């Protein structure tokens, strides 16, 4: 589904300064990853959400929610016990953030789980164009969870000025921790869950034309909010492509 990133606000660092708690080790939460299985090497950027962020470039959304539904607010974001929590409430207030600047081609991976929630709340990990030129700049949703039971995960690709799109889905118990990853090169996109390739795009005409950055979002699409929703992120990592300019 199209997820327009709007109204970027204050740095996440402001939200993390009071973080406390003892975390599980990050390998306990997501022991199987694409990076380890495929030998991606050392990330060029990472955040383990162990406390105050080591990166100054997380941008937290502060403004209208998806398609004007509810509001994206920094108050929806918190970090405790070694993980980021995004909370959507019964009023449609939720949150998200972008990891800028992005890069042209690369690999991204995130360790995530989601609460059972109304279908109105979409849990997402995606790539968004640095130029903010959606839809021409493309959109790569390598985790979108709509199923209220959180037992299916969707993958989406958006491209072109007309906003063309295609998708597929896999059966995953997303209430448990899983690693979600994407590899983007000049010739293909590969979407992964727990190190296993799940979807391959090889038409170069569909691939994003410009640098993209990682976004973590819990989006309210309108309708029944039920008791709200939560999305937890243990860590995120970004990699260059070996042998190809990023």
Short mmCIF file of C-alpha atoms in Angstrom, two decimals:
data_model
loop_
_atom_site.label_atom_id
_atom_site.label_comp_id
_atom_site.label_asym_id
_atom_site.label_seq_id
_atom_site.Cartn_x
_atom_site.Cartn_y
_atom_site.Cartn_z
CA UNK A 1 0.00 0.00 0.00
CA UNK A 2 1.18 3.52 -0.70
CA UNK A 3 2.58 5.18 2.40
CA UNK A 4 3.35 8.85 1.94
CA UNK A 5 5.97 10.14 4.33
CA UNK A 6 4.91 13.63 5.39
CA UNK A 7 5.60 16.32 7.96
CA UNK A 8 9.03 15.30 9.19
CA UNK A 9 9.80 16.65 12.62
CA UNK A 10 12.34 16.50 15.44
CA UNK A 11 15.32 14.16 15.76
CA UNK A 12 14.77 10.82 17.43
CA UNK A 13 17.74 11.56 19.65
CA UNK A 14 15.50 13.89 21.65
CA UNK A 15 13.22 10.96 22.43
CA UNK A 16 15.95 8.57 23.53
CA UNK A 17 17.75 10.59 26.17
CA UNK A 18 15.84 9.05 29.08
CA UNK A 19 15.96 5.43 27.89
CA UNK A 20 16.59 2.76 30.53
CA UNK A 21 16.23 -0.99 30.90
CA UNK A 22 18.17 -4.17 30.28
CA UNK A 23 17.77 -5.63 26.82
CA UNK A 24 17.99 -9.15 25.55
CA UNK A 25 20.92 -9.68 23.25
CA UNK A 26 20.03 -8.77 19.71
CA UNK A 27 20.87 -12.24 18.39
CA UNK A 28 18.28 -13.72 20.76
CA UNK A 29 15.45 -11.79 19.18
CA UNK A 30 16.37 -12.41 15.53
CA UNK A 31 18.92 -15.23 15.42
CA UNK A 32 18.61 -15.82 11.65
CA UNK A 33 19.33 -12.95 9.26
CA UNK A 34 19.93 -12.44 5.57
CA UNK A 35 23.16 -10.60 6.36
CA UNK A 36 24.64 -13.56 8.22
CA UNK A 37 23.30 -16.18 5.82
CA UNK A 38 24.50 -14.38 2.69
CA UNK A 39 27.70 -12.80 3.96
CA UNK A 40 26.78 -9.15 3.63
CA UNK A 41 29.67 -8.16 5.86
CA UNK A 42 29.81 -5.13 8.14
CA UNK A 43 26.93 -2.64 7.95
CA UNK A 44 27.79 0.92 6.99
CA UNK A 45 25.12 2.10 9.42
CA UNK A 46 23.23 0.47 12.28
CA UNK A 47 21.07 1.27 15.27
CA UNK A 48 20.47 -1.24 18.08
CA UNK A 49 18.16 1.06 20.06
CA UNK A 50 20.17 0.40 23.22
CA UNK A 51 19.77 3.94 24.46
CA UNK A 52 20.45 7.40 23.08
CA UNK A 53 20.90 6.95 19.34
CA UNK A 54 24.43 7.02 17.98
CA UNK A 55 23.05 8.58 14.80
CA UNK A 56 21.85 12.16 14.48
CA UNK A 57 19.81 11.58 11.36
CA UNK A 58 16.65 9.78 12.45
CA UNK A 59 13.82 12.13 11.63
CA UNK A 60 10.59 11.60 13.57
CA UNK A 61 7.30 12.41 11.84
CA UNK A 62 5.17 15.15 13.32
CA UNK A 63 2.06 15.99 11.33
CA UNK A 64 -1.04 14.53 9.67
CA UNK A 65 -1.27 10.74 9.47
CA UNK A 66 -1.43 8.62 6.35
CA UNK A 67 -3.84 10.22 3.84
CA UNK A 68 -4.92 12.63 6.58
CA UNK A 69 -6.06 9.87 8.96
CA UNK A 70 -5.14 10.54 12.57
CA UNK A 71 -1.81 12.12 13.38
CA UNK A 72 1.83 11.10 13.36
CA UNK A 73 3.33 12.28 16.62
CA UNK A 74 6.75 11.99 18.31
CA UNK A 75 4.86 10.92 21.42
CA UNK A 76 4.15 7.58 19.75
CA UNK A 77 7.86 6.70 19.79
CA UNK A 78 9.81 5.32 22.75
CA UNK A 79 12.93 3.26 23.41
CA UNK A 80 13.20 0.87 26.38
CA UNK A 81 14.63 -2.60 26.97
CA UNK A 82 16.87 -2.29 23.95
CA UNK A 83 14.14 -1.77 21.38
CA UNK A 84 12.10 0.91 19.68
CA UNK A 85 8.33 0.87 20.29
CA UNK A 86 5.85 2.65 18.01
CA UNK A 87 2.37 2.89 19.53
CA UNK A 88 -0.90 3.62 17.75
CA UNK A 89 -3.74 4.60 20.06
CA UNK A 90 -7.54 4.42 19.93
CA UNK A 91 -7.70 7.96 18.49
CA UNK A 92 -5.63 7.14 15.42
CA UNK A 93 -2.43 8.78 16.69
CA UNK A 94 0.65 6.84 15.64
CA UNK A 95 4.20 7.42 14.49
CA UNK A 96 7.13 6.75 12.24
CA UNK A 97 10.59 7.95 11.34
CA UNK A 98 13.05 8.11 8.46
CA UNK A 99 16.79 7.28 8.40
CA UNK A 100 18.41 9.97 6.30
CA UNK A 101 20.39 10.28 4.13
CA UNK A 102 19.73 7.19 2.06
CA UNK A 103 21.79 5.55 -0.65
CA UNK A 104 21.49 4.40 -4.26
CA UNK A 105 21.38 0.59 -4.09
CA UNK A 106 22.26 -1.46 -1.06
CA UNK A 107 20.83 -3.80 1.52
CA UNK A 108 18.70 -3.11 4.58
CA UNK A 109 17.53 -5.40 7.36
CA UNK A 110 15.36 -4.94 10.46
CA UNK A 111 14.35 -7.15 13.39
CA UNK A 112 10.66 -6.48 14.03
CA UNK A 113 7.49 -7.82 15.62
CA UNK A 114 3.95 -6.48 15.77
CA UNK A 115 0.95 -6.72 18.07
CA UNK A 116 -2.40 -8.15 17.05
CA UNK A 117 -4.29 -5.07 15.88
CA UNK A 118 -7.17 -3.79 13.75
CA UNK A 119 -6.63 -3.86 9.98
CA UNK A 120 -6.71 -0.05 10.07
CA UNK A 121 -3.20 -0.13 11.54
CA UNK A 122 -0.46 -1.10 9.07
CA UNK A 123 2.94 -2.07 10.44
CA UNK A 124 5.67 -1.15 7.94
CA UNK A 125 9.36 -1.24 7.11
CA UNK A 126 10.07 0.45 3.79
CA UNK A 127 12.41 2.37 1.53
CA UNK A 128 11.30 5.88 0.55
CA UNK A 129 12.90 8.28 -1.97
CA UNK A 130 15.27 10.87 -0.48
CA UNK A 131 13.92 13.35 -3.04
CA UNK A 132 10.37 12.97 -1.63
CA UNK A 133 9.19 12.55 -5.23
CA UNK A 134 6.67 9.75 -4.75
CA UNK A 135 5.39 8.02 -6.83
CA UNK A 136 8.02 8.66 -9.54
CA UNK A 137 10.82 8.04 -7.03
CA UNK A 138 9.39 4.66 -6.08
CA UNK A 139 8.59 2.89 -2.83
CA UNK A 140 9.78 -0.49 -1.56
CA UNK A 141 7.70 -1.95 1.27
CA UNK A 142 9.67 -4.98 2.44
CA UNK A 143 7.37 -5.52 5.41
CA UNK A 144 3.74 -4.40 5.47
CA UNK A 145 1.38 -6.10 7.89
CA UNK A 146 -2.35 -5.51 7.46
CA UNK A 147 -3.83 -8.82 8.65
CA UNK A 148 -5.40 -8.18 12.09
CA UNK A 149 -4.04 -11.49 13.40
CA UNK A 150 -0.58 -10.52 12.08
CA UNK A 151 -0.21 -13.92 10.38
CA UNK A 152 0.54 -12.60 6.89
CA UNK A 153 3.21 -10.19 5.70
CA UNK A 154 2.87 -8.30 2.44
CA UNK A 155 5.60 -7.03 0.12
CA UNK A 156 4.89 -4.07 -2.17
CA UNK A 157 6.68 -2.26 -4.95
CA UNK A 158 5.49 1.13 -6.28
CA UNK A 159 7.00 2.79 -9.34
CA UNK A 160 6.54 5.40 -12.04
CA UNK A 161 4.71 8.72 -12.20
CA UNK A 162 1.37 6.93 -12.49
CA UNK A 163 1.86 5.12 -9.20
CA UNK A 164 1.85 1.58 -10.61
CA UNK A 165 2.22 -1.15 -8.01
CA UNK A 166 2.41 -4.88 -7.43
CA UNK A 167 2.57 -7.07 -4.36
CA UNK A 168 2.72 -10.53 -2.90
CA UNK A 169 2.34 -11.98 0.58
CA UNK A 170 3.76 -14.76 2.74
CA UNK A 171 2.51 -16.56 5.83
CA UNK A 172 4.50 -15.40 8.86
CA UNK A 173 3.57 -15.15 12.53
CA UNK A 174 4.51 -11.50 12.76
CA UNK A 175 3.60 -11.35 16.46
CA UNK A 176 6.99 -13.04 16.93
CA UNK A 177 10.39 -11.58 16.14
CA UNK A 178 11.54 -11.94 12.53
CA UNK A 179 14.22 -10.35 10.39
CA UNK A 180 13.00 -8.59 7.23
CA UNK A 181 15.47 -7.54 4.56
CA UNK A 182 15.74 -6.20 1.03
CA UNK A 183 18.56 -6.19 -1.50
CA UNK A 184 18.38 -3.50 -4.17
CA UNK A 185 20.81 -3.47 -7.09
CA UNK A 186 20.76 -1.96 -10.57
CA UNK A 187 19.19 -5.19 -11.85
CA UNK A 188 16.89 -6.55 -9.14
CA UNK A 189 15.11 -6.36 -5.80
CA UNK A 190 15.01 -9.35 -3.45
CA UNK A 191 12.78 -9.40 -0.36
CA UNK A 192 13.78 -11.71 2.54
CA UNK A 193 12.26 -13.06 5.76
CA UNK A 194 14.65 -14.70 8.23
CA UNK A 195 17.32 -14.94 5.57
CA UNK A 196 15.10 -16.70 3.02
CA UNK A 197 14.36 -15.02 -0.33
CA UNK A 198 10.60 -14.56 -0.73
CA UNK A 199 10.13 -12.24 -3.74
CA UNK A 200 12.33 -11.33 -6.70
CA UNK A 201 11.84 -8.37 -9.06
CA UNK A 202 14.09 -8.39 -12.15
CA UNK A 203 12.51 -5.81 -14.47
CA UNK A 204 14.89 -2.82 -14.29
CA UNK A 205 12.09 -0.50 -15.43
CA UNK A 206 10.33 -1.07 -12.11
CA UNK A 207 13.29 -0.33 -9.86
CA UNK A 208 13.71 2.95 -7.96
CA UNK A 209 15.68 5.53 -9.96
CA UNK A 210 17.27 7.51 -7.13
CA UNK A 211 18.58 7.14 -3.54
CA UNK A 212 16.21 5.69 -0.97
CA UNK A 213 16.20 5.67 2.83
CA UNK A 214 14.79 3.34 5.45
CA UNK A 215 11.53 4.22 7.21
CA UNK A 216 9.86 2.56 10.19
CA UNK A 217 6.15 3.30 10.41
CA UNK A 218 2.93 2.28 12.15
CA UNK A 219 0.32 3.90 9.92
CA UNK A 220 -3.38 4.47 10.59
CA UNK A 221 -5.41 4.03 7.40
CA UNK A 222 -8.77 5.09 8.83
CA UNK A 223 -11.58 3.02 10.33
CA UNK A 224 -11.85 1.00 13.52
CA UNK A 225 -8.86 1.58 15.80
CA UNK A 226 -9.93 -1.05 18.33
CA UNK A 227 -7.49 -1.05 21.20
CA UNK A 228 -4.70 0.42 19.10
CA UNK A 229 -1.49 -1.27 17.94
CA UNK A 230 2.21 -1.56 18.63
CA UNK A 231 5.29 -2.27 16.53
CA UNK A 232 8.63 -3.19 18.10
CA UNK A 233 12.01 -2.87 16.39
CA UNK A 234 15.08 -4.46 17.96
CA UNK A 235 17.62 -3.20 15.42
CA UNK A 236 18.11 -1.88 11.89
CA UNK A 237 21.15 -2.21 9.60
CA UNK A 238 22.18 -0.78 6.26
CA UNK A 239 24.83 -2.22 3.92
CA UNK A 240 26.68 -1.13 0.81
CA UNK A 241 26.78 -3.44 -2.18
CA UNK A 242 30.13 -5.09 -2.60
CA UNK A 243 31.54 -4.40 -6.05
CA UNK A 244 28.83 -1.90 -6.97
CA UNK A 245 28.76 1.80 -6.22
CA UNK A 246 26.08 2.85 -3.78
#
